[in-house]
Amino acid sequence: MRLRQCLLLSALIVALLGSCRRENTQPPDESGLETADKSTKPDSAGKDHEDHEHGELGGQPELEAAPAVPRTRDQLDPPQTRDAALIAVSHSNPEGAIEFLTKHVGKQADDHEAAFALAWAQRLVGKRKDAEQTLADLLKRTKDTPTKVEAMRQLASLARTRGDAKRAEQLLRDAAKLVPDDLLIKGELVNVLVLTGRRDATETGMLVDVLYDAYGNGSAQTASELLGTAHAGLAEFAFKSANRVLGEAEGAAPASDGSELGDEIAMLRAGLFLEKYKPQEAAETLALILTRDPWNSEALALLSVVMLDQFQLAAASRIADETLLVDPSNPDAHATLAWIALIEGRREQARDRVTQHVITANPSHAAGQAVLAALAFYDRAPKGYDKARDAVLAYNPKHGLFFSDLGDLLGYLHLYPEADQILTDAVARLPDDPYVQGAFGLSKLRLGDETAGREALEKAWKKDKYNERTLNVRQLYKDRIVPNYTEQVHGDLTLRLPTELQDIVAPGFVAAISRARKALDTAYGVKISPLRIEMFADPEEFSVRTVGVPSLGAVGVCFGPVITAIGPYAGTHNFDQVIWHEIAHSYAISLSEGRVPRWFTEGLSEWESEVADPSWARESAELLFEARRADKLRKLSELELAFLRAESAIMMEVAYSTAAWAMRYFGETYGRPKIVEMLRGYAKGKSTEELFVEVLGKDMPTVEADFEAWFDRQLDSKLSGWRPTPDQPDERMKALSLALEQASGGKFEAAQATLETLIKDKKGDGFQTRMALAAVLERRDDSKGAIQNYEKAAKFARESLEPLIAIVSLAEKQGDFSKQLDTLEQILAIEGMSLEPVLRMVHVATMLDDKRLAAALVIGNAIAPLHPSILAATALLEHRSGKAGKVRAAALLDLAMKTALLPEAREDVLVLSALAAAEIGDPRVRDLAPRALKATGLPDRVEKLLKPHVP
């Protein structure tokens, strides 16, 4: 992150200087940092999202980020006429509609439309008993058959929401007696039969056939008829057909019209999309309702579930809270908030919310009971799981989604063995359920049992060919992994890596993993064995293998003894740092038995990788300084929320950086043994507050205060001098702005004078001032003065690379190779995560035969071992290492030549490949030497080595 931040912070200077931009300055490529940024933005499906992703989640089309604070809801005036009241129900004023329609229906008992509207409004505000009474009264007093049937259907729907399946079924059967050919009633009856575990019953099959026939012969025409026939497809897992029919129904009764039936169709379709791991489509469908009625409580409640599915906890929480502003008793919204509380470590709050607001409304509420089941596992109370499971199965003995969702929830909590346990139970109970088999398969893959995992996925796919995760993972193994990847076994370590070139890259991978394991085994006193690490060449392959959907956006994920990662094939990240970070997670998960908070394990992994190599540190002082100045830093006691409630990539980076500093503080202040003791304490179910007292001997406020004091000292030691505050202008800001304005207008002498005065007389000496002065001096061709000021700028911001990059550029223009190497060495000591500085270091060190080449190649091979420049330079050193090295050198050079011989090969690739070929004695040097010697600014040594090979 540091490189990107220093570039962004200098953007103002660069923009204002305009024509002053340094020529021939090539800053390090930022691409190596982008995918290595950290974030808990969820994967696109949300399911199976793991906390230990080492990367920025994204790529899949995201739902629009929601504001952190719930909207305020204006109190609307009650309508004064019947027509206005009917509109108010579907346009964010159900309370006003109730006030008018209650009186109106009391006077106009035969106004059936108004009665239905009243019941709808009552339902939307959570007065479900009142809605049932309104419908029951209507049913008693009307003699109109269609009205009776619709009242029965709506009463059945309300009965289902409180878990009374028998009442719902009886109402629908009574309605069917009145209208034997009604397709919607038949469809609703099919739905009840499926929801109560009778999907395979003879009656269900017969009803499904009737509904299929009605659609096939064209007799299903109206929106209600199409809605009814859609239930046939849902019952038979024919989701593509069901979605098509629902689309037709939606066209006949669009949600934009504001009808209750239109909303029902849209809600059912959104639920279908969510069930098939298409959250974006689900959100877009709900938007059809919410565009018209932004406060529709039922649509908001389902949208909160969609956001939760995306692991956008802040947005999910906000939307659930907004739901409760309209319907304070909505069990789905309360269940969402309970899931979030549990994930965020507020276990008792989660328990209370479910027991007080969810299962009181519906004892068989699957999402609510999943929270209680997960709590039972967390508390090691198996009878609690049995009770929650049995409550759900009492309503639907074949509720496979309950087990699948519970498995996901346990995954969020890092309880992978427990998730596998409940899914094993589910498979024994429901061996033919595709949701169960799909979740079971993914669980087995997470734990490294690929045989069982793939068998389960195959069973799931045969039953349900439209589940996105099942389809993706199944195809991944069939089309990509089996034909293109190989497993290597090194003792208790199993590696999966691309078959092509495995012999080239595997030794480096094994060495890096072995170093990390050896150090961490000693540090934590346990051994993670066996360990399985899968390294993918393609980010989409990695993403599908990890979470079942493409475009995860991370570079590594830890499931305990199984780690998946993107290999260093594209120069996007430092593999050694990633693998150290992920393996460190394995120890934290093992010692805590999965109960470690996110902030603790993420900060610990960051600190451990920093201890291994300080250039891997991702604690951005610049970012945290600005966050502190903007009062955006979370306290230690709030760090879990910093991860889970971050609503932007930059705030997620703040969370990671703060956690890293926190764990460095604990490590340096109390020592790693205390950290290990805390991890073991988490395994016993103890809270962070309890462990601070027990292990550190201090309560949370004391530890928090001590950390903040240490943090401020550390931060201020890395950043010093005057730092502009654009929103708080003073004389110094005015002077800096004037100087930049002068420079942008080409008045460089005046700009220099202004800046020097700012430094001398106005206490304006600092990073930005020195950077601006250096840039102005560059423009005035005062390279010596520019370098001096860049060096002074670097002292004000000890993590910043921007001044060092500028010095390298100037040294390159002057042909000062020694200065380049010295400065590049400084850069790599600060930032060992990006490719371009390493490539430049390797290029210059190889040309000069400098001894620092070996150290640079360690970094280069961790970031891009297949880059032709890295290959060529590595080949050169391998050739010098002995007989075995000569064989490997030839293989490495052959790979480099595939690029070097191309007409468009980069200058560094040409020069380094030519030098390696000359030393190794490869005849292709005759092709490369003439082209390489055309490069400008070559050291004399290179010309002497290559000229003899020019034909």
mmCIF file with all atom_site columns, C-alpha atoms in Angstrom, residues 145-146 149-150 153 175-176 178-189 207 210-211 222 224-225 228:
data_model
loop_
_atom_site.group_PDB
_atom_site.id
_atom_site.type_symbol
_atom_site.label_atom_id
_atom_site.label_alt_id
_atom_site.label_comp_id
_atom_site.label_asym_id
_atom_site.label_entity_id
_atom_site.label_seq_id
_atom_site.pdbx_PDB_ins_code
_atom_site.Cartn_x
_atom_site.Cartn_y
_atom_site.Cartn_z
_atom_site.occupancy
_atom_site.B_iso_or_equiv
_atom_site.pdbx_formal_charge
_atom_site.auth_seq_id
_atom_site.auth_comp_id
_atom_site.auth_asym_id
_atom_site.auth_atom_id
_atom_site.pdbx_PDB_model_num
ATOM 1  C CA . THR A 1 145 ? -65.620 -16.765 -4.499  1.00 0.00 ? 145 THR A CA 1
ATOM 2  C CA . PRO A 1 146 ? -62.508 -15.072 -5.979  1.00 0.00 ? 146 PRO A CA 1
ATOM 3  C CA . VAL A 1 149 ? -59.926 -17.684 -2.407  1.00 0.00 ? 149 VAL A CA 1
ATOM 4  C CA . GLU A 1 150 ? -57.521 -14.760 -2.341  1.00 0.00 ? 150 GLU A CA 1
ATOM 5  C CA . ARG A 1 153 ? -54.278 -17.670 0.008   1.00 0.00 ? 153 ARG A CA 1
ATOM 6  C CA . ALA A 1 175 ? -59.483 -22.723 -1.389  1.00 0.00 ? 175 ALA A CA 1
ATOM 7  C CA . ALA A 1 176 ? -58.838 -25.508 -3.920  1.00 0.00 ? 176 ALA A CA 1
ATOM 8  C CA . LEU A 1 178 ? -63.823 -23.631 -4.189  1.00 0.00 ? 178 LEU A CA 1
ATOM 9  C CA . VAL A 1 179 ? -61.742 -23.251 -7.366  1.00 0.00 ? 179 VAL A CA 1
ATOM 10 C CA . PRO A 1 180 ? -60.394 -26.689 -8.366  1.00 0.00 ? 180 PRO A CA 1
ATOM 11 C CA . ASP A 1 181 ? -58.733 -25.379 -11.524 1.00 0.00 ? 181 ASP A CA 1
ATOM 12 C CA . ASP A 1 182 ? -57.061 -22.290 -10.051 1.00 0.00 ? 182 ASP A CA 1
ATOM 13 C CA . LEU A 1 183 ? -53.393 -22.480 -11.073 1.00 0.00 ? 183 LEU A CA 1
ATOM 14 C CA . LEU A 1 184 ? -52.128 -20.107 -8.395  1.00 0.00 ? 184 LEU A CA 1
ATOM 15 C CA . ILE A 1 185 ? -53.734 -22.112 -5.600  1.00 0.00 ? 185 ILE A CA 1
ATOM 16 C CA . LYS A 1 186 ? -52.283 -25.307 -7.056  1.00 0.00 ? 186 LYS A CA 1
ATOM 17 C CA . GLY A 1 187 ? -48.876 -23.672 -7.225  1.00 0.00 ? 187 GLY A CA 1
ATOM 18 C CA . GLU A 1 188 ? -49.139 -22.419 -3.650  1.00 0.00 ? 188 GLU A CA 1
ATOM 19 C CA . LEU A 1 189 ? -50.107 -25.923 -2.520  1.00 0.00 ? 189 LEU A CA 1
ATOM 20 C CA . LEU A 1 207 ? -49.935 -31.089 -9.235  1.00 0.00 ? 207 LEU A CA 1
ATOM 21 C CA . VAL A 1 210 ? -51.009 -30.156 -14.156 1.00 0.00 ? 210 VAL A CA 1
ATOM 22 C CA . LEU A 1 211 ? -49.108 -26.883 -13.842 1.00 0.00 ? 211 LEU A CA 1
ATOM 23 C CA . THR A 1 222 ? -52.297 -13.981 -16.352 1.00 0.00 ? 222 THR A CA 1
ATOM 24 C CA . SER A 1 224 ? -51.265 -15.043 -11.093 1.00 0.00 ? 224 SER A CA 1
ATOM 25 C CA . GLU A 1 225 ? -51.491 -18.099 -13.355 1.00 0.00 ? 225 GLU A CA 1
ATOM 26 C CA . GLY A 1 228 ? -48.615 -20.575 -9.960  1.00 0.00 ? 228 GLY A CA 1
#
